[in-house]
Short mmCIF file of C-alpha atoms and ligand atoms in Angstrom, two decimals:
data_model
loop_
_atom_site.label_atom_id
_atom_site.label_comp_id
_atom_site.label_asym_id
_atom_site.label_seq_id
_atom_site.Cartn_x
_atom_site.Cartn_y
_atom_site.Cartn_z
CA UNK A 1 17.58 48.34 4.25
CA UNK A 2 18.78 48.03 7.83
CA UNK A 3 15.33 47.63 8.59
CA UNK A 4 14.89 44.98 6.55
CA UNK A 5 17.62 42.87 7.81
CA UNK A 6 16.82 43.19 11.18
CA UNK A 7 13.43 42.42 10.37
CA UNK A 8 14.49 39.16 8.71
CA UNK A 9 17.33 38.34 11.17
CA UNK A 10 14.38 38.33 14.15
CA UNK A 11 12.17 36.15 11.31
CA UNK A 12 15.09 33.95 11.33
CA UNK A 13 15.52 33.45 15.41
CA UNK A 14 11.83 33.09 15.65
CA UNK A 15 12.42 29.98 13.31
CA UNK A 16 15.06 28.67 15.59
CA UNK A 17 13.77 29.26 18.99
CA UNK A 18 10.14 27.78 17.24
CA UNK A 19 12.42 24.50 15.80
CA UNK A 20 14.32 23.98 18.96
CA UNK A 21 11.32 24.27 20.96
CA UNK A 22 9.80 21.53 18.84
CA UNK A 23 12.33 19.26 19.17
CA UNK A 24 12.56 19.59 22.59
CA UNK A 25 8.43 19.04 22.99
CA UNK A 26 9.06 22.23 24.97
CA UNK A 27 5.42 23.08 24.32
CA UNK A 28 5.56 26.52 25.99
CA UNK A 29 8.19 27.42 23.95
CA UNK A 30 6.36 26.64 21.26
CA UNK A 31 3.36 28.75 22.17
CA UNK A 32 6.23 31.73 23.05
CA UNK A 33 8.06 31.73 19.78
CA UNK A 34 4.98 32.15 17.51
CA UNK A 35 3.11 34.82 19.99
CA UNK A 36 6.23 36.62 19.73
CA UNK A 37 6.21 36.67 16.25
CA UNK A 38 2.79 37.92 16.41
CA UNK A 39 3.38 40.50 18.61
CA UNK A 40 6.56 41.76 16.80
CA UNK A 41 4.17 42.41 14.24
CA UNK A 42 4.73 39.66 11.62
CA UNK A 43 2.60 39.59 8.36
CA UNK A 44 0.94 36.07 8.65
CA UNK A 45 2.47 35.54 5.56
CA UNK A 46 5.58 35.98 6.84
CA UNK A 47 5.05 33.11 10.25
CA UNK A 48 4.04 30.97 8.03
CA UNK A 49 6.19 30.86 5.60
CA UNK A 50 9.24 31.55 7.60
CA UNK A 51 8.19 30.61 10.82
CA UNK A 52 6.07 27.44 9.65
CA UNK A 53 7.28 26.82 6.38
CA UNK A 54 10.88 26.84 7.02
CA UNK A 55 10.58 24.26 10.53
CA UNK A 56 8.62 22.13 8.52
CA UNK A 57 11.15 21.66 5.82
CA UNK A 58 14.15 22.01 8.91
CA UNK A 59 12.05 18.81 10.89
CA UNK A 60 11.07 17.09 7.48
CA UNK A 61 14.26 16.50 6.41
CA UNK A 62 15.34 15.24 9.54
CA UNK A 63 12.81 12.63 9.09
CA UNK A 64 14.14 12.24 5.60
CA UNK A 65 17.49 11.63 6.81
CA UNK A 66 16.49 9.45 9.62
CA UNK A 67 17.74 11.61 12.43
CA UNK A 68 14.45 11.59 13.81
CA UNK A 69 11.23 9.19 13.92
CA UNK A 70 7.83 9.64 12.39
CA UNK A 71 6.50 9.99 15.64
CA UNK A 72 8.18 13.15 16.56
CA UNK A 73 7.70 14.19 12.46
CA UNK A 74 4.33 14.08 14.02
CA UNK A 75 4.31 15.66 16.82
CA UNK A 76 6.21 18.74 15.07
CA UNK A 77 3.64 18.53 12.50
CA UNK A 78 0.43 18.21 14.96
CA UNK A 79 2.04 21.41 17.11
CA UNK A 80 2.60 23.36 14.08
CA UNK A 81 -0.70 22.94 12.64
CA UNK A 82 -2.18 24.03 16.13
CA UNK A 83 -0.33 27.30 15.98
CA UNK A 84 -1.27 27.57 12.23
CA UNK A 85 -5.00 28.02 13.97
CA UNK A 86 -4.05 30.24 16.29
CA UNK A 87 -1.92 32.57 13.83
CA UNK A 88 -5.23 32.26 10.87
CA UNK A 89 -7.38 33.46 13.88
CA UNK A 90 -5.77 36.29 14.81
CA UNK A 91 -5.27 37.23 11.15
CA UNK A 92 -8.88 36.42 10.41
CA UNK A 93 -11.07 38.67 8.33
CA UNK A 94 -14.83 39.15 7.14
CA UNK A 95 -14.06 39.43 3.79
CA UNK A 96 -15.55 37.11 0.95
CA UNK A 97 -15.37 37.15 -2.93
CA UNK A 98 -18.32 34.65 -3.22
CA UNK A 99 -15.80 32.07 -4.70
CA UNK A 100 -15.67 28.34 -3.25
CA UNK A 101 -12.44 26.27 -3.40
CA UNK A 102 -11.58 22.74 -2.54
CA UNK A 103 -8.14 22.06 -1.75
CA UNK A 104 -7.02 18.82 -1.07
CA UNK A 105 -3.66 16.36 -1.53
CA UNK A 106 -4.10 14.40 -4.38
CA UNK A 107 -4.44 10.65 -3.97
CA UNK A 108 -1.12 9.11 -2.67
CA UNK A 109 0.29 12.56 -1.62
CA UNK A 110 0.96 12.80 2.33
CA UNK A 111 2.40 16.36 2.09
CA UNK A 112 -0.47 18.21 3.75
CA UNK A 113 1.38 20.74 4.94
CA UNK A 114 1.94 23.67 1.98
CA UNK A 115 -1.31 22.58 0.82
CA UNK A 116 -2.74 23.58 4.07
CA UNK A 117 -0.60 26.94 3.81
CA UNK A 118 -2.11 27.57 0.71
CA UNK A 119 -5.87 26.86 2.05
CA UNK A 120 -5.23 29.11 4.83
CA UNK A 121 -3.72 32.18 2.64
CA UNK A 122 -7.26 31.48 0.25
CA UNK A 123 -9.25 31.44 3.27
CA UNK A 124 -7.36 35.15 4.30
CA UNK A 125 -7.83 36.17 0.77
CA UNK A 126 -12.06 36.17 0.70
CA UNK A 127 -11.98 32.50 -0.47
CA UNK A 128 -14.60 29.63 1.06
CA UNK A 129 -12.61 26.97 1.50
CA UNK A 130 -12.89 23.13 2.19
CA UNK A 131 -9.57 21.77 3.10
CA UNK A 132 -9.43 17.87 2.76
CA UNK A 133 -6.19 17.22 3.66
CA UNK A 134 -3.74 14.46 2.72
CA UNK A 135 -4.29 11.26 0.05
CA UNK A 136 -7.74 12.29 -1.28
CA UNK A 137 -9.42 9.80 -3.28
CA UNK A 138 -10.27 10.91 -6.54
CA UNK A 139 -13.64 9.54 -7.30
CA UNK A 140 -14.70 11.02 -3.81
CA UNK A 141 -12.80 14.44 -4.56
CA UNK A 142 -15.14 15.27 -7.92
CA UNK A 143 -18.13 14.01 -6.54
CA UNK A 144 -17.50 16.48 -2.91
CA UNK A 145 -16.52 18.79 -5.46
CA UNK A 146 -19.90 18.59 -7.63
CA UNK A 147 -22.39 18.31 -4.51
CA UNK A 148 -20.92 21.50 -2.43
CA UNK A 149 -20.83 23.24 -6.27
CA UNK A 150 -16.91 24.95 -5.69
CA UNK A 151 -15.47 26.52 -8.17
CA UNK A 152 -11.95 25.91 -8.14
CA UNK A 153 -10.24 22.72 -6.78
CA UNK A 154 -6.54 22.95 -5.61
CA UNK A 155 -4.51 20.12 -5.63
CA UNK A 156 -0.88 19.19 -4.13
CA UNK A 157 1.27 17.01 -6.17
CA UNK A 158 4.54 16.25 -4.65
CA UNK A 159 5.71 13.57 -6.72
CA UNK A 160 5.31 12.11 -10.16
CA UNK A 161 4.03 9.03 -9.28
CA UNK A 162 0.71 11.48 -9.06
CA UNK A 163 1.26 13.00 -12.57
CA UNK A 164 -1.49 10.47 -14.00
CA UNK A 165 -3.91 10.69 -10.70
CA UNK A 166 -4.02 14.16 -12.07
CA UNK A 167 -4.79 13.24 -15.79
CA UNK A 168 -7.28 11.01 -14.20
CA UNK A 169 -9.07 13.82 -12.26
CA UNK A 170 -8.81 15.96 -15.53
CA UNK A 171 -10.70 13.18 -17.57
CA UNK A 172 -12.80 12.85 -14.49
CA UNK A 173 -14.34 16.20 -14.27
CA UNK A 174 -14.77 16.61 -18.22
CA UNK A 175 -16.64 13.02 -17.75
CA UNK A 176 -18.91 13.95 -14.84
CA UNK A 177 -19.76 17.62 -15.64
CA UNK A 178 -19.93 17.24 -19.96
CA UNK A 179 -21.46 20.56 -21.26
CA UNK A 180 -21.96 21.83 -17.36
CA UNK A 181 -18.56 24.26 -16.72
CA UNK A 182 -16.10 21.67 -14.93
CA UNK A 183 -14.36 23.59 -11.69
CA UNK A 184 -10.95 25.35 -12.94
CA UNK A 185 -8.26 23.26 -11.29
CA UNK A 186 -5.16 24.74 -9.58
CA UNK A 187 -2.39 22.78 -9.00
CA UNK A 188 0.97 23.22 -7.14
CA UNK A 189 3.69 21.29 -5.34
CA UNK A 190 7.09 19.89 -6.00
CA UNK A 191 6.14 17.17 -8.33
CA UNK A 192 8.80 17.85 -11.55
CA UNK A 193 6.63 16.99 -13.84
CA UNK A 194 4.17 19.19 -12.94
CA UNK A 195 4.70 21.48 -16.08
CA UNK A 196 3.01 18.82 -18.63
CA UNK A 197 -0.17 20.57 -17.47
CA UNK A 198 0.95 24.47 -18.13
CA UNK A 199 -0.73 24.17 -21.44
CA UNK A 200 -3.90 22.45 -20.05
CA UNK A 201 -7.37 24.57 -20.44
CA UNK A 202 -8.73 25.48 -17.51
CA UNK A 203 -5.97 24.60 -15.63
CA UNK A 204 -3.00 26.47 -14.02
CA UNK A 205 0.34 25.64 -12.29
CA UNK A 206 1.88 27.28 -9.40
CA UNK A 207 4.91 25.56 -8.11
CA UNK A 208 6.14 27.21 -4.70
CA UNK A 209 4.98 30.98 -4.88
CA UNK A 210 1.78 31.47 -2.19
CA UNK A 211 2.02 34.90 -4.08
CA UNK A 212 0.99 33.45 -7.47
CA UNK A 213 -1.23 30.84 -5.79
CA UNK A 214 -3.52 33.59 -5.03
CA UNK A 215 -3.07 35.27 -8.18
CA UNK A 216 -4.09 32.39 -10.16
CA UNK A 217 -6.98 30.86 -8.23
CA UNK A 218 -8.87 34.78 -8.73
CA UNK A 219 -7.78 34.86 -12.75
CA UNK A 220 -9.21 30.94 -12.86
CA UNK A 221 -12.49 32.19 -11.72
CA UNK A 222 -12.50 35.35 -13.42
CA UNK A 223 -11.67 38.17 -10.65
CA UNK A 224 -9.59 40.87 -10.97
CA UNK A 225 -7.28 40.89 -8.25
CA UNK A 226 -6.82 44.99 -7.93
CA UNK A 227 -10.91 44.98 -8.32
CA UNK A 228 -11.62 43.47 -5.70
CA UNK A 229 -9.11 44.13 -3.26
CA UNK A 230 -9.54 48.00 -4.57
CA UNK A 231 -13.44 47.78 -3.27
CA UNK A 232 -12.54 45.68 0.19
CA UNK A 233 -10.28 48.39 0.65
CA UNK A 234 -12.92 51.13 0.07
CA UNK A 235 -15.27 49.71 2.70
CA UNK A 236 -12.85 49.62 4.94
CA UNK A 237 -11.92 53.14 4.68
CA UNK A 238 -15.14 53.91 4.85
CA UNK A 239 -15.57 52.35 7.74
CA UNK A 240 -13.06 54.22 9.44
CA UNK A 241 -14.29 57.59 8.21
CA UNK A 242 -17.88 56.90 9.84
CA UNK A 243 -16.20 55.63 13.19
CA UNK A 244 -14.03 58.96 13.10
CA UNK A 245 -16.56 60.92 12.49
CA UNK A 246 -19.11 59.18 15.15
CA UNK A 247 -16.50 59.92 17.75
CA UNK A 248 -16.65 63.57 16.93
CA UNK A 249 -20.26 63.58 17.49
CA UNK A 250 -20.96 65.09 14.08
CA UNK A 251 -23.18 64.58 11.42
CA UNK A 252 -22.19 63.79 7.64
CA UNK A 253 -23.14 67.83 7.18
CA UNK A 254 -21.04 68.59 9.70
CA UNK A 255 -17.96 66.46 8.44
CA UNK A 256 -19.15 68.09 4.73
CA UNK A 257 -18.44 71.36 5.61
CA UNK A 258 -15.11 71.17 7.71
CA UNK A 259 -13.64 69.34 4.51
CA UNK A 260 -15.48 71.65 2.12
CA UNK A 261 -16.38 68.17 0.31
CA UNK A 262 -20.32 67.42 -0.20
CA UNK A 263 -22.22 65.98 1.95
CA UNK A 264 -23.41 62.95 -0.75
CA UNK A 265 -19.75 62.61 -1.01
CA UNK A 266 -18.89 61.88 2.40
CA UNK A 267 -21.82 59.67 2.49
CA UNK A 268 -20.66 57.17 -0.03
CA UNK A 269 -17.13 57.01 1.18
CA UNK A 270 -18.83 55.86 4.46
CA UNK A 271 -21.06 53.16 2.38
CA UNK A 272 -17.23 52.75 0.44
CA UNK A 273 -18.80 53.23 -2.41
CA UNK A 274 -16.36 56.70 -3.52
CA UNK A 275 -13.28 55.53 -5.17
CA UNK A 276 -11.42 58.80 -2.90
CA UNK A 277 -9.01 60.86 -4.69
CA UNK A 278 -5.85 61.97 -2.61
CA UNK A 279 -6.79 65.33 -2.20
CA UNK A 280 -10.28 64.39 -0.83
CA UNK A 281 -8.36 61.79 1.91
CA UNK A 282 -5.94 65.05 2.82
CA UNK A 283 -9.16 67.30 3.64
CA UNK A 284 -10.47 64.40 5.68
CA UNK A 285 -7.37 63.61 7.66
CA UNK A 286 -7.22 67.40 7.99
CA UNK A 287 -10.65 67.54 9.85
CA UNK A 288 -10.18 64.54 11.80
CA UNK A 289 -6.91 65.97 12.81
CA UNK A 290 -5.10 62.80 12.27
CA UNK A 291 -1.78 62.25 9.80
CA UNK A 292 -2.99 61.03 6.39
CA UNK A 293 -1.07 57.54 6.70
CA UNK A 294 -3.47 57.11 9.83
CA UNK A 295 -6.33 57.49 7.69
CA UNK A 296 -5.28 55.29 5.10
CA UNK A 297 -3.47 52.37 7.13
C1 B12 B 301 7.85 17.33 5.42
C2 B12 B 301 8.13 16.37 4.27
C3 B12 B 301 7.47 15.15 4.28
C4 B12 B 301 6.40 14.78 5.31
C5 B12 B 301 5.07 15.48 4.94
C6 B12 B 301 4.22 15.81 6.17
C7 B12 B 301 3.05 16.66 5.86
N1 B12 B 301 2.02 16.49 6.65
O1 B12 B 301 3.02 17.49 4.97
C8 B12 B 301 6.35 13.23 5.18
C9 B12 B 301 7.19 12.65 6.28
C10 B12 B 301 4.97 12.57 5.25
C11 B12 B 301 7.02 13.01 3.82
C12 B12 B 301 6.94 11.82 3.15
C13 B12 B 301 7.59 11.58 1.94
N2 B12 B 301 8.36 12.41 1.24
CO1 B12 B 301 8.67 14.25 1.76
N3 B12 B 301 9.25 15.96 2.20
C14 B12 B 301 9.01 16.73 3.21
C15 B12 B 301 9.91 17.99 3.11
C16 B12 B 301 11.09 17.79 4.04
C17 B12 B 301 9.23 19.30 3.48
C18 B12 B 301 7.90 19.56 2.77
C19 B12 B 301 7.25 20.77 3.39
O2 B12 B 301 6.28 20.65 4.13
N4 B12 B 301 7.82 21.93 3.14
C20 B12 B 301 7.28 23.20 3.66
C21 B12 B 301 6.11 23.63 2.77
C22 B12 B 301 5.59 24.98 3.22
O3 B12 B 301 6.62 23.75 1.45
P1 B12 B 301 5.99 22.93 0.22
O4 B12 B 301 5.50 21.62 0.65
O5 B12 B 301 6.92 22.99 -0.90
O6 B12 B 301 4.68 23.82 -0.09
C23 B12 B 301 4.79 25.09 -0.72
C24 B12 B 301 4.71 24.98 -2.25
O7 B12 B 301 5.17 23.77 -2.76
C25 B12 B 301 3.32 25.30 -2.59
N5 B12 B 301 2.31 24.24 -2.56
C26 B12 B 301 2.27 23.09 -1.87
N6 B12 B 301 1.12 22.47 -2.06
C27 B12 B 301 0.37 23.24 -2.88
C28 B12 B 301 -0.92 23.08 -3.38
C29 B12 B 301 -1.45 24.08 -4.22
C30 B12 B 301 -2.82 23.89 -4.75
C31 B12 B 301 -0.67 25.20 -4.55
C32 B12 B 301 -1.21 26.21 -5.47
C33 B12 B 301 0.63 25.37 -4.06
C34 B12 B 301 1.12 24.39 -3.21
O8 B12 B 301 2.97 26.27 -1.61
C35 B12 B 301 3.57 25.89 -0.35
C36 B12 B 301 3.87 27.16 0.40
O9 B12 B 301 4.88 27.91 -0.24
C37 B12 B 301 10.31 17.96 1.59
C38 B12 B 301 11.70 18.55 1.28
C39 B12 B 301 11.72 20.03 1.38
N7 B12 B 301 12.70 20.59 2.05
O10 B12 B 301 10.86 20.71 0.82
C40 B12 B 301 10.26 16.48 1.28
C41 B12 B 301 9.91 16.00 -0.14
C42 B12 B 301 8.76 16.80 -0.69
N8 B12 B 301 9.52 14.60 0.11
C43 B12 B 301 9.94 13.80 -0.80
C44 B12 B 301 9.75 12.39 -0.79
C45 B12 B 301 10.47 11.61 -1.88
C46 B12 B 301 8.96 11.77 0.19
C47 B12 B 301 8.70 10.27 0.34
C48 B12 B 301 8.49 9.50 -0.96
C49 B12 B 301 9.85 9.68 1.16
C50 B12 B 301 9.81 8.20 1.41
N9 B12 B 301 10.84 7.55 0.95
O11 B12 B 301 8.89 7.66 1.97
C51 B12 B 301 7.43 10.28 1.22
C52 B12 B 301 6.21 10.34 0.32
C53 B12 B 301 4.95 10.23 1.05
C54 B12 B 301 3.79 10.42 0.11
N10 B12 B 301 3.20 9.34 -0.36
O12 B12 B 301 3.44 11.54 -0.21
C55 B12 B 301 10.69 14.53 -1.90
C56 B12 B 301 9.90 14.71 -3.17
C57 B12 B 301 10.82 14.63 -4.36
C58 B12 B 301 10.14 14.86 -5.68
N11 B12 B 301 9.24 15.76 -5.81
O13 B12 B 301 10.50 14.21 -6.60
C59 B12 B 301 11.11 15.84 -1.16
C60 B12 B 301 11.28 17.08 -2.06
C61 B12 B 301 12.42 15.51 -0.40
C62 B12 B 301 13.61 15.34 -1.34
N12 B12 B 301 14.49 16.32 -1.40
O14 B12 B 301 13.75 14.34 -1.98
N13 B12 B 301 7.69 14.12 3.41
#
């Protein structure tokens, strides 16, 4: 619990020392606040959506309230969106789920900026992902969407003026794809009226929660979430195992009989192919000589 609140109490002056900096186009504080969020070891869910997230909103509504001009609005956005590179690299991983996503603004929407959260936590998640940005034209949307063959498309709608761009892209795609299977479409934002398409085949709505967003773009397409992440996991491991036991110099034989596990057992953890039972990970910890949580972290 203490924990915890320090954790989000340093979160929280991150934020501030990462707004300030921004405001004062200090751009070495900039670069300072987020690399010490990385190296206080920060989720990258957690920089961006307390880090990034929260200045965005802090600077947006200064904008809103005209305590500040578009062009520093800008600027704040331009610098955050270079760390956001920065942070997605150093979070960056190999995995894929062979699933491709579009997300883009829909047509008349100019808030980029979750979208491009949500593109980024996708991309983290084993997603290929084409990220068009603000005010995408619709016609041009489903036809980039047809030609590159994605699966999903994820739209931002911030306001209700955009409820019927999105009836129009619904339409659209039943229009353009007929008795092919039209990309599922996964929508989010602030728009209020976003719920009229809850009951929409096909079609699911996710209105702040990056959580969810994930969640919902895998059940659209038909993955299991614990599935997959449940095998990426097991290659990993596996992974591990064969670098541990490369280090030692010893065969899989060799690791087989200071576990007492067999050796065709061994072998597919390494290929992470063997869903591991706890036991089996305490004999292997045992013989590597490491602490179980090592093994498994
Ligand atoms: C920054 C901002 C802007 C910036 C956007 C810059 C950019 N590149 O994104 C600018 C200056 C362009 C802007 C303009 C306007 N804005 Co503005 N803006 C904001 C503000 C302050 C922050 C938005 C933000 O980035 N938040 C941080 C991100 C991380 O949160 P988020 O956007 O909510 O995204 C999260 C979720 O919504 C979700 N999500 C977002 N997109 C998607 C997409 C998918 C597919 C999924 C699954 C999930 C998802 O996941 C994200 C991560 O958690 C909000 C108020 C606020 N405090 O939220 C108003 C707000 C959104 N804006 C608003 C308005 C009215 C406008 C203007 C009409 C103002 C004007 N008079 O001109 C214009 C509209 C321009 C346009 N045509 O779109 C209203 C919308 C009200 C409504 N829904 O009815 C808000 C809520 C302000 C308010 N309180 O009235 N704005």
């Amino acid at each position: 619990m203490v924990n915890e609140l320090n954790n989000s109490q340093d979160i929280s002056n991150i934020t501030n020392k990462f707004v300030d900096a921004l405001i004062k186009r200090d751009l070495l504080g900039i670069e300072n606040s987020v690399e010490e969020a990385i190296k206080n070891g920060f989720s990258a869910h957690d920089i961006y959506i307390n880090v990034f997230g929260s200045s965005q909103a802090k600077i947006g509504e200064m904008w809103h309230e005209g305590l500040i001009t578009s062009a520093m609005e800008h600027f704040a956005t331009e610098s955050t969106l270079a760390q956001m590179i920065k942070v997605s690299q150093s979070f960056s991983t190999s995995k894929r789920n062979g699933f491709k996503v579009i997300v883009a603004c829909v047509e008349g929407n100019l808030h980029s900026f979750g979208a491009r959260i949500v593109a980024d936590f996708l991309r983290l998640d084993g997603w290929e992902v084409e990220f068009l940005g603000a005010d995408t034209a619709s016609g041009d949307l489903i036809e980039f969407a047809q030609s590159g063959q994605a699966d999903l498309i994820a739209l931002a709608v911030s306001l209700d003026e955009q409820i019927d761009v999105v009836e129009d892209i619904i339409h659209q795609l039943n229009d353009t794809y007929q008795k092919y299977k039209a990309p599922s479409i996964l929508l989010g934002g602030v728009a209020p009226s976003l719920n009229k398409f809850e009951s929409y085949d096909n079609c699911s709505v996710v209105y702040t929660s990056t959580h969810n967003a994930l969640i919902e773009a895998r059940r659209l397409v038909g993955l299991t979430y614990s599935g997959t992440v449940l095998s990426h996991y097991l290659v990993i491991l596996g992974k591990k195992v064969h670098e541990l036991r490369k280090a030692k110099n010893w065969s899989q034989s060799d690791l087989a009989s200071k576990c007492g596990l067999d050796r065709t057992y061994i072998s597919a953890v390494e290929h992470g192919k063997q869903n591991l039972t706890i036991g089996a990970a305490v004999k292997l910890s045992d013989s590597f000589g490491i602490h179980l949580t090592d093994l498994l972290s």
